[in-house]
Short mmCIF file of C-alpha atoms and ligand atoms in Angstrom, two decimals:
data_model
loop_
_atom_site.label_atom_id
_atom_site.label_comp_id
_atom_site.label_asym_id
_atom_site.label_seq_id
_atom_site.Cartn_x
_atom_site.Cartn_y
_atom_site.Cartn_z
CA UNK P 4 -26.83 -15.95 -9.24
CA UNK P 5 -27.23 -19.42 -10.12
CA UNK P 6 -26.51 -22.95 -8.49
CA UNK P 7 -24.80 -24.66 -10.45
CA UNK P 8 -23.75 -28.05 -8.73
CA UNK P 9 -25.86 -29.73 -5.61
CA UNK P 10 -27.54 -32.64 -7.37
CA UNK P 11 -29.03 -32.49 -10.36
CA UNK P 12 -30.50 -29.03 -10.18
CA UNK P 13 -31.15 -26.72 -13.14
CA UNK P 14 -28.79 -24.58 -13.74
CA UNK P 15 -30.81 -21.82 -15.18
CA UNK P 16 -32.37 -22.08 -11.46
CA UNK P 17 -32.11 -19.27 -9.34
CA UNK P 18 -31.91 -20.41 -5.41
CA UNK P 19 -31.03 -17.96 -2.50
CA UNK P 20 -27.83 -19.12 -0.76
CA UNK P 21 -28.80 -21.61 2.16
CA UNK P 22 -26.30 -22.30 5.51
CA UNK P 23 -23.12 -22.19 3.94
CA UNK P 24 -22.04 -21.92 0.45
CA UNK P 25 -19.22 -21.33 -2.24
CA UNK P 26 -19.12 -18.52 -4.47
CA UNK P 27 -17.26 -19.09 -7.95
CA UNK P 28 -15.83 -16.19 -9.85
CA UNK P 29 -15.86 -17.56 -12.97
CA UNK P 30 -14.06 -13.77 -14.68
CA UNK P 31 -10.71 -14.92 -12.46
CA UNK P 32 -11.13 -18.62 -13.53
CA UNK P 33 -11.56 -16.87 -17.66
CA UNK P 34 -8.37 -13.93 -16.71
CA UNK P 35 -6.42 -16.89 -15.06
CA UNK P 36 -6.58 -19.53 -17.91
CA UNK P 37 -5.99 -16.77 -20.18
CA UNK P 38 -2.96 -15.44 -18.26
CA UNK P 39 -1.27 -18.55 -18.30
CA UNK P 40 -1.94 -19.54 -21.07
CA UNK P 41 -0.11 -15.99 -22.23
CA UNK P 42 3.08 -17.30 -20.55
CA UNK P 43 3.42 -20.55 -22.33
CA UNK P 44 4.62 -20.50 -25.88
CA UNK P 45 1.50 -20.75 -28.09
CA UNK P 46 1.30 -24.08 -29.47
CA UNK P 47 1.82 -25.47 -25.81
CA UNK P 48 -1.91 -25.95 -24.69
CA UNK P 49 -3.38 -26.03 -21.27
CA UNK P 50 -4.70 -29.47 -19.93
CA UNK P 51 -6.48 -28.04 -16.36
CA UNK P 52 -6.26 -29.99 -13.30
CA UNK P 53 -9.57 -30.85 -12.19
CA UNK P 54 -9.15 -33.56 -9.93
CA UNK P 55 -10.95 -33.79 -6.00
CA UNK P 56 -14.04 -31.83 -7.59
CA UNK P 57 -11.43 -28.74 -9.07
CA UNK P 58 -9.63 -28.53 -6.28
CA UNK P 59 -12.91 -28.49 -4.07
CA UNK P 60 -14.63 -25.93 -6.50
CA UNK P 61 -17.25 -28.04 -8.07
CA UNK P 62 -15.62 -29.91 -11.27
CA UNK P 63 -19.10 -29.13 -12.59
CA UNK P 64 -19.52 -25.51 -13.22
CA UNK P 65 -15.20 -25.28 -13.17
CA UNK P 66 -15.03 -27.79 -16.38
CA UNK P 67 -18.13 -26.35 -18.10
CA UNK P 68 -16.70 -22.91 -18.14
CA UNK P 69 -13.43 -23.80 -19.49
CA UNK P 70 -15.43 -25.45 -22.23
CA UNK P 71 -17.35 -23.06 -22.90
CA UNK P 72 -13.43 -21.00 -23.62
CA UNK P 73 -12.42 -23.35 -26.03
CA UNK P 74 -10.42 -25.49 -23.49
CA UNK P 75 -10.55 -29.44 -25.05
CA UNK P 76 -8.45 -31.11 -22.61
CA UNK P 77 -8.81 -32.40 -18.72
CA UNK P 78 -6.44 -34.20 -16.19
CA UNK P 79 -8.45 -36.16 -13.40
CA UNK P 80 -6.96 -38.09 -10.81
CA UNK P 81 -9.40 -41.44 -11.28
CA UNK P 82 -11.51 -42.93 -13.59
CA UNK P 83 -14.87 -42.12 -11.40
CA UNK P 84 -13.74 -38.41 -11.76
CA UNK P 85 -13.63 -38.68 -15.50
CA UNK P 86 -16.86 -40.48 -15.82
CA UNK P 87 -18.22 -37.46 -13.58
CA UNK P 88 -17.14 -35.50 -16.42
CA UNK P 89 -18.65 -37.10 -19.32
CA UNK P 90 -22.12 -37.58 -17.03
CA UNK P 91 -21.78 -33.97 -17.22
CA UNK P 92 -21.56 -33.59 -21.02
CA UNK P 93 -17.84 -32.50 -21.30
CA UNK P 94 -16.26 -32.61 -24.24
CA UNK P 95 -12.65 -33.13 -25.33
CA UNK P 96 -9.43 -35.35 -24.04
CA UNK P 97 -9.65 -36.63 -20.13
CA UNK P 98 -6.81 -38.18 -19.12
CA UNK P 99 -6.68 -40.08 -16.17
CA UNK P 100 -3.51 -39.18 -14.16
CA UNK P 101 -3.66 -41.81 -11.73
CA UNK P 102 -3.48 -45.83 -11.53
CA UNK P 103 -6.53 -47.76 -13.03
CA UNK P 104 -6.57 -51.09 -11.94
CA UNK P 105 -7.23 -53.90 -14.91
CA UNK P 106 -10.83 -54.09 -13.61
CA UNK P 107 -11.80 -50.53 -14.62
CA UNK P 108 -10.37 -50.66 -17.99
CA UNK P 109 -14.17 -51.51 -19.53
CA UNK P 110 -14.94 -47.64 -18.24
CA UNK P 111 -12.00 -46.12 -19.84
CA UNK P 112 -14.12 -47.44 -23.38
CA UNK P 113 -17.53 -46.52 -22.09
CA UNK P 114 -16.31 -43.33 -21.18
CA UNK P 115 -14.06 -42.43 -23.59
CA UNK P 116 -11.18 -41.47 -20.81
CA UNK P 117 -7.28 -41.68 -22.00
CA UNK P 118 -5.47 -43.69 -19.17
CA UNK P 119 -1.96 -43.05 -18.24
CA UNK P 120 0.45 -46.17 -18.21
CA UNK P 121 2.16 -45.45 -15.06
CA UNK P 122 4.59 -47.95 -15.80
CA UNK P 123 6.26 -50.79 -18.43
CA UNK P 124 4.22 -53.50 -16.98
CA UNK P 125 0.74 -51.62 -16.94
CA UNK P 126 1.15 -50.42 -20.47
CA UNK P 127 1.31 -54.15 -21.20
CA UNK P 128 -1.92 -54.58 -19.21
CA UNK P 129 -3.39 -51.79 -21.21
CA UNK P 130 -2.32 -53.56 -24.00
CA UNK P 131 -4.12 -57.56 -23.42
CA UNK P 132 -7.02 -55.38 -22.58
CA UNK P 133 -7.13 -53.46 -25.57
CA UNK P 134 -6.64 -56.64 -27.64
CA UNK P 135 -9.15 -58.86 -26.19
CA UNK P 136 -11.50 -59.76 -27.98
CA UNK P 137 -14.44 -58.13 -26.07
CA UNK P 138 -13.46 -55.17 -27.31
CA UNK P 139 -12.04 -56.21 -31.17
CA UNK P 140 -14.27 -53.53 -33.09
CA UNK P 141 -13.23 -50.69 -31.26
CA UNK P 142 -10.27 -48.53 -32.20
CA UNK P 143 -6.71 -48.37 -30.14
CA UNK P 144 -7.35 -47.36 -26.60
CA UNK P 145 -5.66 -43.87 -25.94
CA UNK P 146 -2.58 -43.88 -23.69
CA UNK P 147 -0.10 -41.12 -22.31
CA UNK P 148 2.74 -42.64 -20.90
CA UNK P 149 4.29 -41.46 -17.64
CA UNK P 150 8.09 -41.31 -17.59
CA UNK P 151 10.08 -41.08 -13.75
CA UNK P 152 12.69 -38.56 -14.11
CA UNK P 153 13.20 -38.26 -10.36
CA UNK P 154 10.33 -37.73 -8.40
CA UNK P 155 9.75 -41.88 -8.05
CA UNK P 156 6.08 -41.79 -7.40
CA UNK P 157 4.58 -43.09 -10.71
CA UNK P 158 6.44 -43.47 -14.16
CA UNK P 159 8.48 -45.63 -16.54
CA UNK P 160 12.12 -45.11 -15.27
CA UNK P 161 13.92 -42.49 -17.52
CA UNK P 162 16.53 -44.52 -18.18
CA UNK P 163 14.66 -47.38 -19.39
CA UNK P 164 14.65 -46.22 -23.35
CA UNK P 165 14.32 -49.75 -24.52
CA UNK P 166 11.01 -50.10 -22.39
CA UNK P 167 9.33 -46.89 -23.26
CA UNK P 168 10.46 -47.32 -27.00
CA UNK P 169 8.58 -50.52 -26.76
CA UNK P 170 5.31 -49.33 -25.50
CA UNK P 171 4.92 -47.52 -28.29
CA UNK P 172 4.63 -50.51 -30.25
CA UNK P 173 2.04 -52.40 -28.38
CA UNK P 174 -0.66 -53.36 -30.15
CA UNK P 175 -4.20 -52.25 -29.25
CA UNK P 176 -2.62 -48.74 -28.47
CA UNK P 177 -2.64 -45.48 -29.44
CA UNK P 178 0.45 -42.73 -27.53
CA UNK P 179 -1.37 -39.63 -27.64
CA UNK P 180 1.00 -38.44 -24.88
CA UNK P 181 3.63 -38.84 -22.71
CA UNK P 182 4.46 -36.52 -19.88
CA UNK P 183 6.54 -36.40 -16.54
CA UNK P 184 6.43 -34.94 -13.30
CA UNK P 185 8.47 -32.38 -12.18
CA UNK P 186 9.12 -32.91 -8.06
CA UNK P 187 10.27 -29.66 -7.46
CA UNK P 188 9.56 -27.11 -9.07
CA UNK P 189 7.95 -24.99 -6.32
CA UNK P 190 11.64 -24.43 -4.91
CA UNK P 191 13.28 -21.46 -6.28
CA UNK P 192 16.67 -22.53 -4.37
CA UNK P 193 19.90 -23.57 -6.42
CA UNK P 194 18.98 -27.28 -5.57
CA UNK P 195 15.17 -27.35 -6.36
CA UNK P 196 16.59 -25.48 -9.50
CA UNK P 197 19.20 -27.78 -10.87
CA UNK P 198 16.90 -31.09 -9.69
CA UNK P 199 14.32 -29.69 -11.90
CA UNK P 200 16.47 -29.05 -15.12
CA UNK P 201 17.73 -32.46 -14.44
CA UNK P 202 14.13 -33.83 -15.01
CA UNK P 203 13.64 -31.69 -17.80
CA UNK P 204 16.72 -32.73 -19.60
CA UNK P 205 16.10 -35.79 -19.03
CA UNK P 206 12.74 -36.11 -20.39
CA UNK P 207 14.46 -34.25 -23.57
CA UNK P 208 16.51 -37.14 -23.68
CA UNK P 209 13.86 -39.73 -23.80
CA UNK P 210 12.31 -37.57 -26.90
CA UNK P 211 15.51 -37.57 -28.58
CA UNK P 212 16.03 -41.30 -28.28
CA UNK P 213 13.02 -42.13 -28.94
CA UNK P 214 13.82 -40.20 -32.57
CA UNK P 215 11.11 -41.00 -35.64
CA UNK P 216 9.81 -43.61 -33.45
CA UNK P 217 7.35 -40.79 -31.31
CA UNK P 218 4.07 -40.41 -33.39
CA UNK P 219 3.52 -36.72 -34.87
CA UNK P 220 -0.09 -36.72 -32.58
CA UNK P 221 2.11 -38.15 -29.27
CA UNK P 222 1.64 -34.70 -26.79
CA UNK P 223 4.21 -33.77 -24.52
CA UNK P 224 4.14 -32.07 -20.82
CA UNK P 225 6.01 -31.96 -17.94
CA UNK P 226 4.56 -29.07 -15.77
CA UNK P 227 2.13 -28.09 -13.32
CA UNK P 228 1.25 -24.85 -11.66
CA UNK P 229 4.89 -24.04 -10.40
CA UNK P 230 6.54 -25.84 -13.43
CA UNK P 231 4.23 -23.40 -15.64
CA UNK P 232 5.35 -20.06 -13.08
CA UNK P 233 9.17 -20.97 -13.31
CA UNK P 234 10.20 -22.94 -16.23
CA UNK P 235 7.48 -21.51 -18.67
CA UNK P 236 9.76 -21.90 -21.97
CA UNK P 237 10.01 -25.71 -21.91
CA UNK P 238 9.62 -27.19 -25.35
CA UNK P 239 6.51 -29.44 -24.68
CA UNK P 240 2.99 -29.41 -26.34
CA UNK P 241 0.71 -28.93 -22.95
CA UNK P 242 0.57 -27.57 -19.75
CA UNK P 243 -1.23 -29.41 -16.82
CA UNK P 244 -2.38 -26.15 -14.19
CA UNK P 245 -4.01 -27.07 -10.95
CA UNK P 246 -4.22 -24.72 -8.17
CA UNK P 247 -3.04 -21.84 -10.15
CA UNK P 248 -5.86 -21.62 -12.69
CA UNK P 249 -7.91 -21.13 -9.40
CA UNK P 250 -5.65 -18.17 -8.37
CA UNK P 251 -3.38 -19.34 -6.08
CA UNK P 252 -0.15 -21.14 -5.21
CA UNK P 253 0.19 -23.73 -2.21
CA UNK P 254 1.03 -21.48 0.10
CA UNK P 255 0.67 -17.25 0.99
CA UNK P 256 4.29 -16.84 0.34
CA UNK P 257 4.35 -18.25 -2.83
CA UNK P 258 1.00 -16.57 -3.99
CA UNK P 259 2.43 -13.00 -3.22
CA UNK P 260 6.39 -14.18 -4.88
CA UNK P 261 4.47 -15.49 -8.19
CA UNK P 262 0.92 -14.99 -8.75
CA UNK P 263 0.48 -11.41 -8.86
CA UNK P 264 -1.57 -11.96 -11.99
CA UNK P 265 -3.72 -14.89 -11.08
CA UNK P 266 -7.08 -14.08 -8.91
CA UNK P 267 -8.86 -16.46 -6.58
CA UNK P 268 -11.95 -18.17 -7.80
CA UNK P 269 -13.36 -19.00 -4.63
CA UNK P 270 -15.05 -17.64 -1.80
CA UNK P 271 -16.33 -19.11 1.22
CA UNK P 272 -19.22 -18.24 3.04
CA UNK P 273 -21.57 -19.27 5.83
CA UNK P 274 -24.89 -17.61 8.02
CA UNK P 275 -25.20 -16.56 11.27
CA UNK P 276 -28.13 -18.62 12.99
CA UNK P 277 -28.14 -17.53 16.42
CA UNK P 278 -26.29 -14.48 18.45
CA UNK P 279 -25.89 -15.13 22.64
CA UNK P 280 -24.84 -12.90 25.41
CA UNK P 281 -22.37 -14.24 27.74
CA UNK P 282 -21.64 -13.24 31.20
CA UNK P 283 -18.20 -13.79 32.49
CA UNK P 284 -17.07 -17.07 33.48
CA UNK P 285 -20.08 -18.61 31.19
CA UNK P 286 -18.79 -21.14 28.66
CA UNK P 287 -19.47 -21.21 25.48
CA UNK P 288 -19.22 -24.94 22.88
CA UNK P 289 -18.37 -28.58 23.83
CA UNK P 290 -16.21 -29.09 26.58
CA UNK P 291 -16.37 -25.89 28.10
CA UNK P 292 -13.16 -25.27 25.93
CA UNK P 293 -14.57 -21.30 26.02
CA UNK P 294 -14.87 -19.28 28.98
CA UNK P 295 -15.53 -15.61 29.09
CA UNK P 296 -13.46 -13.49 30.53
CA UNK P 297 -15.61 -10.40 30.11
CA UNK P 298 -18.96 -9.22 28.92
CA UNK P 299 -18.80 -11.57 25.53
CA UNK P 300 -21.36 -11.71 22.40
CA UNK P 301 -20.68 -14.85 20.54
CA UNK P 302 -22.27 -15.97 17.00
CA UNK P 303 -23.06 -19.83 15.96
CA UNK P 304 -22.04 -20.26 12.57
CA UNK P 305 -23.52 -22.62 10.06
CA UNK P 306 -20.27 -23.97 9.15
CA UNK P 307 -18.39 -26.87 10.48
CA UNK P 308 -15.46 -29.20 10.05
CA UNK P 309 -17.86 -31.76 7.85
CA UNK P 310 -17.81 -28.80 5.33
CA UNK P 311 -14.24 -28.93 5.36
CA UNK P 312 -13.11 -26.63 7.37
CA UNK P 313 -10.12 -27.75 9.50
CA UNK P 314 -10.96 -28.29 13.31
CA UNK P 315 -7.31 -26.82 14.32
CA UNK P 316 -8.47 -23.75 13.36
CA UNK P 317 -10.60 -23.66 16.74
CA UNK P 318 -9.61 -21.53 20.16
CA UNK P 319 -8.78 -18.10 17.90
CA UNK P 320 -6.43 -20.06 15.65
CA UNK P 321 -8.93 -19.10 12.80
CA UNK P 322 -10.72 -15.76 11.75
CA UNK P 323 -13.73 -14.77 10.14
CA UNK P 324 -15.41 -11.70 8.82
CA UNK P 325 -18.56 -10.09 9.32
CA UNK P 326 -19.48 -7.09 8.78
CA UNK P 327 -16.12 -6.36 6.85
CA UNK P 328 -14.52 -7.20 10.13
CA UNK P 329 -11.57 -10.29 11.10
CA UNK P 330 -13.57 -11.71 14.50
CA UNK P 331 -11.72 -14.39 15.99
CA UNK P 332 -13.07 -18.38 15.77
CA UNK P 333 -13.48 -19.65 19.47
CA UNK P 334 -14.13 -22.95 21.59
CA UNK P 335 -13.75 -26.02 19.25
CA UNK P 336 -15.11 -26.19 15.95
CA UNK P 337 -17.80 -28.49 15.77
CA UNK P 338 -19.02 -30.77 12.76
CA UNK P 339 -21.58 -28.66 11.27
CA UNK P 340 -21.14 -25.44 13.23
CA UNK P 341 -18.91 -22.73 14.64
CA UNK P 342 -18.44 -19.69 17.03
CA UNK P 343 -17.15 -16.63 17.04
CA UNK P 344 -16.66 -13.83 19.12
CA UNK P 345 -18.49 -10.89 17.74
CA UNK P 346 -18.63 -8.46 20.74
CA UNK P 347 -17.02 -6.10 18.55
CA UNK P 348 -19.69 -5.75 16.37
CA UNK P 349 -23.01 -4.62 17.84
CA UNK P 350 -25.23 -4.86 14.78
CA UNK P 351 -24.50 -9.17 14.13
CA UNK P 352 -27.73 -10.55 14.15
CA UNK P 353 -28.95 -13.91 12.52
CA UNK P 354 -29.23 -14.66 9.19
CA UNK P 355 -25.74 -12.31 8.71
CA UNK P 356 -23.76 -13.29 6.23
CA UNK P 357 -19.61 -14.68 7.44
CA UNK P 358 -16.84 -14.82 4.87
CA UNK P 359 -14.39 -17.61 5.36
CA UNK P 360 -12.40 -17.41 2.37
CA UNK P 361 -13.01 -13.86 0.34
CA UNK P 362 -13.59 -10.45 1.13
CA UNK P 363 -16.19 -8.49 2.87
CA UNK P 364 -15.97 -4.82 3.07
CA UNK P 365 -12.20 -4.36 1.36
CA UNK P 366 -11.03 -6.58 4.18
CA UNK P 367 -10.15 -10.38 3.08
CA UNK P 368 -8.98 -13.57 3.87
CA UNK P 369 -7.25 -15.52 1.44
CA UNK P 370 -7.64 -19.39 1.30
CA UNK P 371 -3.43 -18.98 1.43
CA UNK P 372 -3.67 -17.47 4.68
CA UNK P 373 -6.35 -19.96 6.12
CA UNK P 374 -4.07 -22.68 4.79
CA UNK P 375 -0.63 -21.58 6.71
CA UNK P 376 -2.71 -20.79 9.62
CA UNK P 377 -3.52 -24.61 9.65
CA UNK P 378 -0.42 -25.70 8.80
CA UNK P 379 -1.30 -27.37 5.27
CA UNK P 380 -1.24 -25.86 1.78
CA UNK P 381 -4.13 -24.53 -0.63
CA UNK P 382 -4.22 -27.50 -2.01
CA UNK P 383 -5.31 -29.92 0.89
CA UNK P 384 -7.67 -27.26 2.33
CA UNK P 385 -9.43 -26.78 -0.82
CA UNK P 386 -9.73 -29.79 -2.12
CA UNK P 387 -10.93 -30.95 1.38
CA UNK P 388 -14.05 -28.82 1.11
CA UNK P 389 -17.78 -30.77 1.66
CA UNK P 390 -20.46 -31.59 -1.10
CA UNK P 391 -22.78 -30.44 0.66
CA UNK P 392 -21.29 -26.95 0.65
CA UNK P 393 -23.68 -25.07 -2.58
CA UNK P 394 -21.49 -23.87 -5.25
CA UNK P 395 -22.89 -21.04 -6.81
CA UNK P 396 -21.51 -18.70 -10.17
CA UNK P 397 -21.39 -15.01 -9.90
C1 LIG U 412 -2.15 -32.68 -9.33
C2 LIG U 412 -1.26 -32.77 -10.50
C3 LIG U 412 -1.03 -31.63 -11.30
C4 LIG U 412 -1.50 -30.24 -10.92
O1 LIG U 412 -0.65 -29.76 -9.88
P1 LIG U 412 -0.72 -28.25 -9.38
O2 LIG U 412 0.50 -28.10 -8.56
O3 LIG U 412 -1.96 -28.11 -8.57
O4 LIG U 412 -0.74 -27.38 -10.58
C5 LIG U 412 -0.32 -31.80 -12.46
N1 LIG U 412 0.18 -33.01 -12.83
C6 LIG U 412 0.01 -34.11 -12.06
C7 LIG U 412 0.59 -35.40 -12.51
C8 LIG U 412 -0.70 -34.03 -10.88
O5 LIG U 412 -0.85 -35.12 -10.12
#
């Protein structure tokens, strides 16, 4: 086993797993790439979502893998997460999904990131910056430009041809792609259905128009995970897969319905560090929120809300296992530890190893489950875990 993020350690380092750690399975991450990549017609490439550390992964060890398989393209949210990237020694496209204000433009250069224009009137900003003359020996700066086809969160208007048609003819840069987002396509209902072939037609449309106009090397995509799941066919270049590459969809519904052959990356796992004996009517954690009612054996665990494990998952709305059994979270979560009740299970002593996410003796807990439980998706509860949880490679 090897660490592979947590400063600047060596990864050919081997470390024994401290309080609480991540676990990557980097086969699933390999079979899930490859699987999707299987449904997609095969010129259409994959672009992986790597944004808020891979979905709370490690964008470290996540983007070297992928690599390592071949895979020359990234999507990050901001510039700071590209840079994080290239500090890394990634190779291949990174395109910055997300505003850049004028400020940050120097990084996209020093970088070498591709910025989306979310709009008209940043292309143009793109644009001045591109021509100025601080930058005059450098070639075109590398653009995808976003189109709105109904989801109204970032994008030229759809219906703006004359505007889009003219970004490609700004001076200073160079449309290697331009993509959309599809709103909706998580929703398998007529609605969600018909909304989403209304954004797809109408980013057809746009292509069309735009006629001998849209440079051979300009890349199209439109979906994500669920775009990828449901509307794999579409005639576009690349795919941009977030949550799915890792195995799962946003919720446990979803992850049973349509990603029978995806396989969670991630596991999630903490120590015991101290086992107590509680007489009834002793309390256990801050505010006396636990009382027993009986006899009651009751674990600390090294793992706490800092990591980024929700605090509504206190008073037996969450579950652990140890020992390959569920044993139910209790009294309020603190920042950097937990409890649970273990009087089921007389051999729990410290140093014991609990499974948050993952499985422990052919019983599991899926990071889908743990997300419904708190009321939130995959997404959010993933991408909210701590950096100073290890992430290690098996
Ligand atoms: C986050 C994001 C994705 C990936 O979404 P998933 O649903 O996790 O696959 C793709 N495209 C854009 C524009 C995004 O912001």
């Amino acid at each position: 086993m090897t660490v592979l993020e947590h400063s600047e350690m060596n990864s050919s380092e081997t470390v024994p797993r401290g309080r609480a750690w991540i676990e990557l399975n980097l086969n699933a991450l390999r079979h899930n790439t490859e699987y999707l990549q299987s449904l997609l017609p095969r010129r259409c490439a994959l672009m992986p979502v790597v944004k808020a550390n891979a979905y709370g992964h490690g964008a470290g060890p996540i983007t070297r893998e992928l690599n390592a398989m071949g895979i020359q393209a990234f999507c990050v949210a901001c510039v700071s997460e590209g840079i994080e990237l290239r500090r890394r020694n990634i190779t291949g496209e990174i395109l910055v999904l997300g505003y850049t204000h004028p400020d940050q433009f120097p990084l996209l250069d020093k970088y070498a990131l591709t910025q989306t224009a979310v709009d008209h009137a940043h292309a143009l900003a793109l644009s001045a910056y591109a021509c100025s003359v601080s930058r005059s020996n450098l070639p075109p700066l590398p653009v995808h430009i976003a189109v709105d086809t109904g989801m109204h969160r970032l994008g030229e208007p759809a219906e703006n041809i004359s505007r889009i048609r003219e970004i490609f003819s700004l001076p200073g840069l160079r449309i290697t792609g331009m993509y959309t987002h599809l709103a909706a396509s998580g929703g398998s209902d007529a609605a969600s259905r018909n909304f989403t072939e209304r954004q797809i037609n109408s980013f057809y449309n746009i292509k069309k128009n735009l006629g001998n106009i849209l440079p051979s090397y300009t890349r199209l995509h439109l979906q994500a995970s669920y775009g990828i799941l449901r509307y794999p066919l579409a005639d576009v270049d690349c795919a941009r897969p977030g949550i799915a590459l890792y195995g799962l969809l946003s919720n446990a519904d979803d992850t049973h319905a349509l990603a029978a052959g995806l396989y969670p990356v991630l596991s999630l796992r903490a120590r015991v560090a101290a086992v107590h004996r509680l007489a009834p009517g002793e309390s256990a954690g801050y505010d006396m929120a636990y009382t027993a009612t009986r006899p009651t054996v009751i674990a600390t665990v090294t793992i706490g809300y800092a990591d980024g494990l929700p605090r509504i998952l206190s008073h037996g709305k969450g579950e652990l296992l140890l020992c390959g059994q569920r044993v139910p979270i209790v009294g309020r979560i603190c920042m950097d530890q937990l409890l649970a009740d273990v009087t089921a299970l007389p051999t729990v002593h410290p140093g014991a190893t609990a499974t948050l996410i993952g499985e422990d003796g052919g019983v599991s807990i899926s990071a889908a489950e743990l997300a419904d439980a708190c009321g939130t998706i995959t997404n959010e509860l993933l991408s909210c875990l701590g950096l100073r949880l290890e992430r290690l490679a098996l």
